Tab-separated table of C-alpha atoms and ligand atoms in Angstrom:
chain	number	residue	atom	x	y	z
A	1	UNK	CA	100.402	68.130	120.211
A	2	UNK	CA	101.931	70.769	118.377
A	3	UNK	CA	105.747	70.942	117.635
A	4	UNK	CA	107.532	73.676	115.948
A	5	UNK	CA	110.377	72.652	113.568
A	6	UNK	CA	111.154	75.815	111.489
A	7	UNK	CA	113.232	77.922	113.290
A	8	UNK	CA	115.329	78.503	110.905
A	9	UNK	CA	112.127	80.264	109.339
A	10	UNK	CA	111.678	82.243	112.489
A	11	UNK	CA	111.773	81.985	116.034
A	12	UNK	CA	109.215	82.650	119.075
A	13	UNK	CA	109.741	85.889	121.150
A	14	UNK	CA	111.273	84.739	123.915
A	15	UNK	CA	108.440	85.519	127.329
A	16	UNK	CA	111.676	87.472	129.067
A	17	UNK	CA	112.133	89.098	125.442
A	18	UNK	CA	108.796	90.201	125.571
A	19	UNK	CA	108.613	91.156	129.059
A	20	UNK	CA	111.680	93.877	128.274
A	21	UNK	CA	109.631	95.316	125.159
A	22	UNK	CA	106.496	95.660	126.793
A	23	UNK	CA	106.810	99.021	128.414
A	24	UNK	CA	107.657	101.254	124.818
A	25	UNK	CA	104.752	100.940	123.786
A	26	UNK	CA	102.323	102.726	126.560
A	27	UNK	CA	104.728	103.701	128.627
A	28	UNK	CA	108.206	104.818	127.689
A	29	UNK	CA	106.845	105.970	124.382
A	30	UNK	CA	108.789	109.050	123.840
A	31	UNK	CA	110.993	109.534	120.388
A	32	UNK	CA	114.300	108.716	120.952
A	33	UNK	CA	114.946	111.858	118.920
A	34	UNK	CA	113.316	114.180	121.640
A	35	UNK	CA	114.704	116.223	123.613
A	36	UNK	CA	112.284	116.146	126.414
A	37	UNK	CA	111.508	113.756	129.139
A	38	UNK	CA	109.586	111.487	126.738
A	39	UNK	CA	112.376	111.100	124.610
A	40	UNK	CA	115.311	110.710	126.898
A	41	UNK	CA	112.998	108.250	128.775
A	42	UNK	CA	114.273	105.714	125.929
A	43	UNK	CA	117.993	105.971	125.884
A	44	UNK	CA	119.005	103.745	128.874
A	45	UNK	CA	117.201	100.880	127.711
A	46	UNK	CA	118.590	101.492	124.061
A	47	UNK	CA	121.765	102.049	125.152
A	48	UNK	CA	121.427	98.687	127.474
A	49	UNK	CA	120.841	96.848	123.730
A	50	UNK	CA	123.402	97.992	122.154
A	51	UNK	CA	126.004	97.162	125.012
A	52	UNK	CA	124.275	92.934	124.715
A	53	UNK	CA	125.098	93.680	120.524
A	54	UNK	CA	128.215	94.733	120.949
A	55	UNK	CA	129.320	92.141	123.607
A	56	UNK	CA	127.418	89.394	121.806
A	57	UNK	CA	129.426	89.872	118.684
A	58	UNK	CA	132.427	90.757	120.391
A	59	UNK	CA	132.617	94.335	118.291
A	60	UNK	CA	135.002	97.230	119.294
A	61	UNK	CA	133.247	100.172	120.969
A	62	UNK	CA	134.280	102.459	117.974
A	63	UNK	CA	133.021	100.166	115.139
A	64	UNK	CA	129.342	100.688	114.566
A	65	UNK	CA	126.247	98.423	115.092
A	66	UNK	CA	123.228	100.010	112.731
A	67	UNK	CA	119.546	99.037	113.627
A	68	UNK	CA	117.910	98.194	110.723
A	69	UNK	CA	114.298	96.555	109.829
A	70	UNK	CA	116.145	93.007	109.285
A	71	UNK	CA	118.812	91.112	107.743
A	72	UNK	CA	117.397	91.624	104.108
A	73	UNK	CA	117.790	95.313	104.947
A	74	UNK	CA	121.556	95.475	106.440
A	75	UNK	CA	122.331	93.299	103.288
A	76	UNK	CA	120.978	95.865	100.873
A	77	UNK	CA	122.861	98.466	102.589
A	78	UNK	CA	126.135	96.920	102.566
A	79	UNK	CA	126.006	95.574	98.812
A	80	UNK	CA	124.095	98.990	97.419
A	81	UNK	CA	126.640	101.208	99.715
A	82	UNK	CA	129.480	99.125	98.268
A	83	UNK	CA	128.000	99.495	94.937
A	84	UNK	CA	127.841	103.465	95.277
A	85	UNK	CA	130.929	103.793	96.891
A	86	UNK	CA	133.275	101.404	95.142
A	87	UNK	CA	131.491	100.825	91.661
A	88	UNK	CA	129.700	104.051	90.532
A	89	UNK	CA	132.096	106.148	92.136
A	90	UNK	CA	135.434	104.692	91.936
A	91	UNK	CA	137.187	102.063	90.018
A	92	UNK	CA	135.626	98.515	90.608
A	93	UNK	CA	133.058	96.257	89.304
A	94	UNK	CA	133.073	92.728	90.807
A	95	UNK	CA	131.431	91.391	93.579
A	96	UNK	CA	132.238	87.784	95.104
A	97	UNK	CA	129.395	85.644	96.829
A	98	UNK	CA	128.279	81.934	96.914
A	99	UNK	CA	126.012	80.411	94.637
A	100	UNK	CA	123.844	79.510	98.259
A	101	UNK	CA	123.042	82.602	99.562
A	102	UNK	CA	119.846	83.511	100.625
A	103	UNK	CA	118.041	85.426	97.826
A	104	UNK	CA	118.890	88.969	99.838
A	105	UNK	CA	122.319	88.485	98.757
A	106	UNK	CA	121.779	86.718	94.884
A	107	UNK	CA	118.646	89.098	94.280
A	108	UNK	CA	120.462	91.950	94.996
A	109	UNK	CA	123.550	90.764	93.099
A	110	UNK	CA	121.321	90.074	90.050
A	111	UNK	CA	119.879	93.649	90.351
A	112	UNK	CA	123.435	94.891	90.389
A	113	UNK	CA	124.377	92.364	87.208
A	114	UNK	CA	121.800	94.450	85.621
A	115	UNK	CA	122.898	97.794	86.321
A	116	UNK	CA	126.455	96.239	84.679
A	117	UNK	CA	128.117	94.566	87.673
A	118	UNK	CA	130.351	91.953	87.577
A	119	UNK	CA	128.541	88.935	89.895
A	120	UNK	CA	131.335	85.786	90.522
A	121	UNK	CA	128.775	83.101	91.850
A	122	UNK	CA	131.148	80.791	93.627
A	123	UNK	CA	129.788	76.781	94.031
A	124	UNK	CA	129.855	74.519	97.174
A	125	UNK	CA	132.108	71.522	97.548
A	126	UNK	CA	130.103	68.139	98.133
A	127	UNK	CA	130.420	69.647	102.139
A	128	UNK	CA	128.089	71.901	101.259
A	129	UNK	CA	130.504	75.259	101.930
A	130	UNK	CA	132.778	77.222	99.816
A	131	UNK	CA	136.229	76.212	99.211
A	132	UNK	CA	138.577	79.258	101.013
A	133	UNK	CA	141.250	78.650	97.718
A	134	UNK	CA	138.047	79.512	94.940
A	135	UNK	CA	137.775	82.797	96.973
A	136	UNK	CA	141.645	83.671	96.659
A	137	UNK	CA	141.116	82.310	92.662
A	138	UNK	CA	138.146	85.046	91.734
A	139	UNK	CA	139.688	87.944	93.560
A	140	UNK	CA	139.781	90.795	90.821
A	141	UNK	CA	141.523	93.751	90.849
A	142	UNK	CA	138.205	95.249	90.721
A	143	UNK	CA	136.685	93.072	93.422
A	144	UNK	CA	134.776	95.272	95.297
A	145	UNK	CA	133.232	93.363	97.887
A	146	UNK	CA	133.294	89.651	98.870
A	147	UNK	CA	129.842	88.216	101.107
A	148	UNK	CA	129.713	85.018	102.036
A	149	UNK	CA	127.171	83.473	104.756
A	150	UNK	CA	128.293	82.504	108.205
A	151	UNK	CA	125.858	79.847	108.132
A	152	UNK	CA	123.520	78.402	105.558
A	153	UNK	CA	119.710	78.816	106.168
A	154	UNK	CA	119.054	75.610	104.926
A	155	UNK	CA	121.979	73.063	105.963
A	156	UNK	CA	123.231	74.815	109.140
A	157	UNK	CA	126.651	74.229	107.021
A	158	UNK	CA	129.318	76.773	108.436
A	159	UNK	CA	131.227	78.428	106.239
A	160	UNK	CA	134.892	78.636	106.885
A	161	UNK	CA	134.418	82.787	108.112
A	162	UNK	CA	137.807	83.330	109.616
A	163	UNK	CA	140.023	82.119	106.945
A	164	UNK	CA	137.929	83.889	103.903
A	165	UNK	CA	138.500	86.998	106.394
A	166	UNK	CA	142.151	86.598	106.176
A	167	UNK	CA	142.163	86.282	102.859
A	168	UNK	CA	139.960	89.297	102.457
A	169	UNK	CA	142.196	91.170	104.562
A	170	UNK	CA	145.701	90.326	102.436
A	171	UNK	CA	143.909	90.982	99.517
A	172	UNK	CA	142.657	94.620	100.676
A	173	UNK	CA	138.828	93.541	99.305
A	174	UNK	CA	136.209	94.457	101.873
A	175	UNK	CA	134.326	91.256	103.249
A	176	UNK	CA	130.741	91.007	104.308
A	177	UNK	CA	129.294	88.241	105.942
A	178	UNK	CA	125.420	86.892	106.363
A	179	UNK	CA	125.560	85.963	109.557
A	180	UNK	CA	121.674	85.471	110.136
A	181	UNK	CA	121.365	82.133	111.102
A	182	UNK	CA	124.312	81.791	112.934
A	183	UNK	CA	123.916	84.473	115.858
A	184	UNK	CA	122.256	82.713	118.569
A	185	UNK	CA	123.119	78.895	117.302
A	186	UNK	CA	127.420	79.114	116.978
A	187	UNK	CA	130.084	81.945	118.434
A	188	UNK	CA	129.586	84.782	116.718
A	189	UNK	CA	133.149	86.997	116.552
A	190	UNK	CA	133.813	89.863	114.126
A	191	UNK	CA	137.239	90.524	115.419
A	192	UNK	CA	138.648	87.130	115.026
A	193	UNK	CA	136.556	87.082	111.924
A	194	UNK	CA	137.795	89.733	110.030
A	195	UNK	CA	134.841	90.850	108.725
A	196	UNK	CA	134.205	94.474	107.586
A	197	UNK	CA	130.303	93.664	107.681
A	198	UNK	CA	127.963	91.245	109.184
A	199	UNK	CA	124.220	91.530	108.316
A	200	UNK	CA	121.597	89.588	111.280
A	201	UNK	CA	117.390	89.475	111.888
A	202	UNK	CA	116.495	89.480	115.608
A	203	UNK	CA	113.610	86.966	114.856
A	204	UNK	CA	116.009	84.425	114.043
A	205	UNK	CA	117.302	83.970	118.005
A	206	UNK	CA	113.993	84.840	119.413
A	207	UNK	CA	113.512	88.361	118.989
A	208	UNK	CA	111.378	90.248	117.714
A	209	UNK	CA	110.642	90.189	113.760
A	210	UNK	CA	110.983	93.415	111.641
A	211	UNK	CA	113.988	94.494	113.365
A	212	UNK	CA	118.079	93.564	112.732
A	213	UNK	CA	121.404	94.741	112.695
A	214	UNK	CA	124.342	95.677	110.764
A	215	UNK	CA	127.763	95.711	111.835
A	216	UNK	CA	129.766	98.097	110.347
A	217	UNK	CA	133.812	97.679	111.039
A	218	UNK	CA	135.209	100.790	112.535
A	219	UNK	CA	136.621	103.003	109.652
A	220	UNK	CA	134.087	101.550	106.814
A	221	UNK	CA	131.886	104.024	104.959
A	222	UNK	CA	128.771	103.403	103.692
A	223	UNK	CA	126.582	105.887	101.503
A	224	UNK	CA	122.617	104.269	103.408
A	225	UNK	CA	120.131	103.276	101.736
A	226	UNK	CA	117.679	104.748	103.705
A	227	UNK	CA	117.738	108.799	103.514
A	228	UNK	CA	116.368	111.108	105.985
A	229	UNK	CA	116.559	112.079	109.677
A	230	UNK	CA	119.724	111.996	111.723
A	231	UNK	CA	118.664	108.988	113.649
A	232	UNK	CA	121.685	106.080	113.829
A	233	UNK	CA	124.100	109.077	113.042
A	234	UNK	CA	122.684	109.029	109.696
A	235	UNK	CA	123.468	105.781	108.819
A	236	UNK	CA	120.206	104.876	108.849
A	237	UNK	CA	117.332	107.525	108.593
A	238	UNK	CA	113.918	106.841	110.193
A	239	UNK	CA	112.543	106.573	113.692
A	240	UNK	CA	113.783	103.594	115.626
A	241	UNK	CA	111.651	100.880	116.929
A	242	UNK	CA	112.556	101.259	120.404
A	243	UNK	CA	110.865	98.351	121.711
A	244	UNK	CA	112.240	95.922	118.838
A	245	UNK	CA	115.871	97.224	119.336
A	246	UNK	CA	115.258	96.837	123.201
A	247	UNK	CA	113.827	93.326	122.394
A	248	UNK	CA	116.661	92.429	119.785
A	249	UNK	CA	119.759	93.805	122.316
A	250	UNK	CA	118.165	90.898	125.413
A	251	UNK	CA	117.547	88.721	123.164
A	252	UNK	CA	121.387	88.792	122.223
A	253	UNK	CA	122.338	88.815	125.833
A	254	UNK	CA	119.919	85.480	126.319
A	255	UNK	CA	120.971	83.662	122.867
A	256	UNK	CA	125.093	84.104	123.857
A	257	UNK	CA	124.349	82.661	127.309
A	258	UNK	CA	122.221	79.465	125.791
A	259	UNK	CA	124.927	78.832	123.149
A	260	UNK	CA	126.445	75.968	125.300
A	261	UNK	CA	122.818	74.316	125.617
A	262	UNK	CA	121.970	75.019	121.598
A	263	UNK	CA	125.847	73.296	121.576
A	264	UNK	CA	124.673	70.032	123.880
A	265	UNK	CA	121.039	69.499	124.679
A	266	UNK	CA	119.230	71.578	120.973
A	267	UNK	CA	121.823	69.233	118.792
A	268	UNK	CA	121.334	66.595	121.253
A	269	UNK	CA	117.559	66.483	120.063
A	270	UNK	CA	118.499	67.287	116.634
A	271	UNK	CA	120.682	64.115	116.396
A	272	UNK	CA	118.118	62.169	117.491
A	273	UNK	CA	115.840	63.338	115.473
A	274	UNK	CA	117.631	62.623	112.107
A	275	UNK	CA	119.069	59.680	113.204
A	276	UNK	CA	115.476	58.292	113.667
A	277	UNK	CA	114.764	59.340	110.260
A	278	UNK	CA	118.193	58.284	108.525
A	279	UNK	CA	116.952	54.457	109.943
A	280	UNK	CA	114.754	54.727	106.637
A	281	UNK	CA	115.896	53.489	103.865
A	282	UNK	CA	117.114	55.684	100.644
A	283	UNK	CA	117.314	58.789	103.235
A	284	UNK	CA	120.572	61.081	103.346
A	285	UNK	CA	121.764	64.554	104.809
A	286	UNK	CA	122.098	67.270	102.009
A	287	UNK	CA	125.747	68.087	102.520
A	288	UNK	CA	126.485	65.377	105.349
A	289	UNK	CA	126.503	65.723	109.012
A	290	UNK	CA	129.139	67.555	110.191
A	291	UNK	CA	130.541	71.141	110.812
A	292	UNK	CA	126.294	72.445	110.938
A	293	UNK	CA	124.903	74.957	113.207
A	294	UNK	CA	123.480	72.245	116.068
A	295	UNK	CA	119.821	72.814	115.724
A	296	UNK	CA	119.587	72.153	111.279
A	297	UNK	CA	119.038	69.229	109.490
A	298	UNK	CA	118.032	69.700	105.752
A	299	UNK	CA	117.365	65.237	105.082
A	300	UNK	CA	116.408	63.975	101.468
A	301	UNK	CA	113.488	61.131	101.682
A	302	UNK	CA	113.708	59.460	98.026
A	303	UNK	CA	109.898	58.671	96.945
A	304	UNK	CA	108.167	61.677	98.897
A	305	UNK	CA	107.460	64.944	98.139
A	306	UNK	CA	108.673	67.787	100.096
A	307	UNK	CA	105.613	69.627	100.048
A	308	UNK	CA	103.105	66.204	100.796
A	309	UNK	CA	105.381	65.762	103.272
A	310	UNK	CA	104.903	69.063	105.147
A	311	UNK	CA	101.095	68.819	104.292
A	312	UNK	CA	101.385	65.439	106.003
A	313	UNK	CA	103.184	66.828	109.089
A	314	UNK	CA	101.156	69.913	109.247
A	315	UNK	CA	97.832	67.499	109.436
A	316	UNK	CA	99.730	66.143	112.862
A	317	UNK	CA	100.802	69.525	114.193
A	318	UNK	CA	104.054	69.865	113.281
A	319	UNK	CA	105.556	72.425	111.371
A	320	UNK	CA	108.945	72.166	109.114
A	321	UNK	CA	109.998	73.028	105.966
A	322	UNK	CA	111.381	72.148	102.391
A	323	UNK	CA	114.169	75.106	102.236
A	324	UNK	CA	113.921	78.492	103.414
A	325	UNK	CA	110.256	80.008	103.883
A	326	UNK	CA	110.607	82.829	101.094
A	327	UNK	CA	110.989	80.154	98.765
A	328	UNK	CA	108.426	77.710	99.919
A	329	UNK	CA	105.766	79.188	97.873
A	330	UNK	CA	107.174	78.221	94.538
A	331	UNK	CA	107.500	74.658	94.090
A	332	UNK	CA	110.544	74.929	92.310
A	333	UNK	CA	113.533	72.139	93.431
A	334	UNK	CA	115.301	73.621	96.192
A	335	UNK	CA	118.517	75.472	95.044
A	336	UNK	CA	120.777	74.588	97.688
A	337	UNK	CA	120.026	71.276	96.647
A	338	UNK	CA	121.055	71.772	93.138
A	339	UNK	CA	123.580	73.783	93.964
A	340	UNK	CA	125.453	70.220	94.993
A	341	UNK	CA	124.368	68.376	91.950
A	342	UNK	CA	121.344	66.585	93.387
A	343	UNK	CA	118.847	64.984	90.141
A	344	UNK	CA	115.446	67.117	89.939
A	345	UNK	CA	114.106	64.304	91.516
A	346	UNK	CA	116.071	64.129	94.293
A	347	UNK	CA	115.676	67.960	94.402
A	348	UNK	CA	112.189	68.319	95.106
A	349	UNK	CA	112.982	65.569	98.470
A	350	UNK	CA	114.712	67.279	100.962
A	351	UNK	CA	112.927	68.373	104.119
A	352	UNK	CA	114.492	70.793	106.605
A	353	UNK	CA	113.871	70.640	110.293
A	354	UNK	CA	115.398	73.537	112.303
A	355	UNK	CA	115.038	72.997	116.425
A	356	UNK	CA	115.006	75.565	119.053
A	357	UNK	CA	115.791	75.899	122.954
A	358	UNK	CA	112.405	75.437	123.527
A	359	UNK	CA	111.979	72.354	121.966
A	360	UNK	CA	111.294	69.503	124.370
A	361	UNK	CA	112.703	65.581	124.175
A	362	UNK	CA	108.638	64.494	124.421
A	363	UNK	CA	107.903	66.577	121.088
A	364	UNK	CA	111.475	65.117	119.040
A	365	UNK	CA	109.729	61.637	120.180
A	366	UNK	CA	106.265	62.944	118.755
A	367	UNK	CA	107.508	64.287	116.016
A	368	UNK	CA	109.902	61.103	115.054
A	369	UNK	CA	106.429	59.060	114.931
A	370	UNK	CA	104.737	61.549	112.957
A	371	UNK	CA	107.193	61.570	110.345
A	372	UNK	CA	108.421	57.576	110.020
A	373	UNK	CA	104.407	57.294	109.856
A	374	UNK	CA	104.374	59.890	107.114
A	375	UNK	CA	107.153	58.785	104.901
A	376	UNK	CA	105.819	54.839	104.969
A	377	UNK	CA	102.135	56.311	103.877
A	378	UNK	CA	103.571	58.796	101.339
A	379	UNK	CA	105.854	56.136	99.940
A	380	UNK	CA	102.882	53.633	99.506
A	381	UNK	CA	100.664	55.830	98.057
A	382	UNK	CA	103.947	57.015	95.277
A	383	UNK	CA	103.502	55.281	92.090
A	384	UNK	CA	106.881	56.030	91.406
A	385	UNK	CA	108.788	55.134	94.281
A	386	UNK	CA	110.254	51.320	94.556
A	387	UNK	CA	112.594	50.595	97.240
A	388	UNK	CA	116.002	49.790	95.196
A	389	UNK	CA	118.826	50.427	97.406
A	390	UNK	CA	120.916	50.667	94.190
A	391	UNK	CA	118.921	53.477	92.651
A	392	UNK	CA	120.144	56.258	95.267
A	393	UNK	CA	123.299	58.021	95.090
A	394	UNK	CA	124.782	57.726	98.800
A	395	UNK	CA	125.453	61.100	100.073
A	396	UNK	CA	124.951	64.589	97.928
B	401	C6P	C1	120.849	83.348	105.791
B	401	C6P	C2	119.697	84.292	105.759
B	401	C6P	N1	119.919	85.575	105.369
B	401	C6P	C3	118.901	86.459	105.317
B	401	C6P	C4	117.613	86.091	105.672
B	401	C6P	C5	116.516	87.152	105.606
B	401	C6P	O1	116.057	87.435	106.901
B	401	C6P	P1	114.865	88.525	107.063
B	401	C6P	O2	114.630	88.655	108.550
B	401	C6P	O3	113.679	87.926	106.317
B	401	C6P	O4	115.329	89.799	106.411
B	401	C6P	C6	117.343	84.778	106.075
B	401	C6P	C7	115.944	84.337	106.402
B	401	C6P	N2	115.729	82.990	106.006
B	401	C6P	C8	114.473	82.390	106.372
B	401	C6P	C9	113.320	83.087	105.694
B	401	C6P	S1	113.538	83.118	103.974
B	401	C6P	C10	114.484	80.876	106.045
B	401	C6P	O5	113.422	80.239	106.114
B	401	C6P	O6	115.593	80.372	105.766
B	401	C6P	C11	118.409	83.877	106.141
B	401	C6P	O7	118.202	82.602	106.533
């Protein structure tokens, strides 16, 4: 049997997904752009996908909604824009963001550190999520930009959007937010939000990868990265992937309407998945249970390997993770787990299992097997793991 566990990684096309897309590629495969037949051919079905964005994310029709090439993209373009904007031309130089971003957000911070930014990296409680106070506490005069996640990629912990929004909004500091892996898991709503920005991949609620969005508040600026043609009203330049924004806008429409089932049956099967595993001794949640998107679980096993582990599982068909993909090839410790303190040891432990609506209760059974099975063989075989029940440190 195979069972997929790393959604969080990415996400199958979902068959109705690819049933919309199919026709832009042989078919309707005029350029947008064109004035003929061929071109104009498109626009319905665009337009179609951007009416599911808009309504998925609750946006006004007079704010914008950019297609980009993915999340990594819109997040470049918000914190370079800002950056041009608001740094090189104007008076600023400090940017606010969590010390658990995904690297989009920190690599691009630390690029902008080096060009002479000002980069306040703020930590996590022991929750896992940014306190709303330490936001208020680093706001500069200068501050530029705050971007904080919605959700993170490697907890599911949900950060607390609406109230740094408020803040952002008193303070008169533009605010950003990640929200990747929360579209398509938890309600999604820029207006109550108060974001000025949110930043999303379509592969991570079962659309098609290499495409995403950026939501752009209505009366925000941003100079775009990408120069060139008129397409996206020159926000972004380039011609559009018609079938991936087609793909991306109904698989929006179909992620909103299966929120209630991610919400009940996906953390139904997620529970029961880590509460099998948590029956193991010297096993703990990074960042503890609750307020997660309802399909994550990131779960330290003391005595095993992360990587052995996923070796192990891979061996047996199933596929999970140690963190977030782009930084599964180094074998450093996993950041988010010492962003809350965790020993090296206990750094290198964590494995993250991130379910999907097409996950089924006979493959959380398989995989619950799979993985008691693995963590009793890994743990015999460690020469360094005893069971002492007063070695680990309940909780992270
Ligand atoms: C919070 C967050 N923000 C941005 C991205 C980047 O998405 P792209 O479609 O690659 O541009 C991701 C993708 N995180 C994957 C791959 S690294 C994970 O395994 O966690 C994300 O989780």
């Amino acid at each position: 049997m195979e069972v997929y566990l790393d959604n969080n990684a990415t996400t199958a096309v979902d068959p109705a997904v690819y049933e919309q897309m199919k026709p832009f590629f042989c078919d309707i495969f005029g350029n947008p752009n064109s004035l003929h037949r061929f071109g104009a051919g498109t626009h319905p079905k665009m337009m179609e996908a951007l009416d599911y964005l808009y309504s998925g994310i609750n946006a006004d029709d007079e704010d914008d909604i950019v297609i980009t090439g993915n999340a990594t993209e819109s997040i470049n373009t918000v914190i370079k824009g800002i950056w041009i904007d608001k740094i090189l031309n104007a008076d600023k130089n400090h940017i606010i963001v969590s010390e658990v971003e995904h690297p989009a957000v920190t690599a691009t911070c630390k690029f902008l550190e080096s060009q002479g930014v000002s980069v306040t990296y703020l930590p996590v409680n022991e929750e896992g999520i940014v306190d709303v106070q330490s936001v208020k506490q680093y706001l500069r005069e200068d501050t530029a930009l705050v971007s904080i996640m919605w959700a993170n990629n490697e907890t599911g912990k949900i950060f607390p959007i609406e109230e740094i929004g408020q803040i952002c909004k008193e303070a008169g500091v533009l605010f950003h937010s990640d929200a990747t892996q929360a579209i398509g898991k938890i309600p999604v709503d820029v207006q109550k939000a108060n974001v000025d920005f949110i930043s999303f991949s379509a592969h991570k609620f079962h659309g098609p990868k290499g495409v995403g969005g950026l939501y752009i508040k209505k009366g925000n600026k941003l100079t775009p990265l990408l120069h060139g043609g008129e397409q996206m009203g020159g926000k972004r330049a380039g011609t559009v992937d018609v079938a991936s924004m087609v793909g991306m806008g109904f698989a929006m429409k179909l992620a909103v309407e299966a929120l209630e089932y991610e919400a009940t049956e996906v953390k139904r099967l997620r529970d029961k998945l880590e509460s099998a595993i948590l029956e193991l001794p010297e096993t703990v949640v990074i960042g503890g249970v609750n307020n997660r998107t309802p399909n994550t679980t990131l779960i330290s096993i003391r005595g095993v390997e992360g990587e052995s582990m996923l070796w192990d599982l891979n061996q047996k068909g199933i596929g999970a993770s140690t963190g977030s993909a782009c930084a599964s090839e180094d074998l450093e410790a996993n950041p988010v787990m010492n962003a809350f303190g965790s020993d090296s040891e206990l750094a290198h432990t964590g494995v993250r299992f991130s379910l999907s609506r097409f996950n089924t209760e006979e493959q959380i059974d398989y995989a619950i097997e799979a993985i008691i099975g693995a963590v009793k063989r890994l743990r015999n075989l460690s020469s360094s793991y005893a069971y002492a029940p007063e070695s680990h440190k309940s909780g992270l």
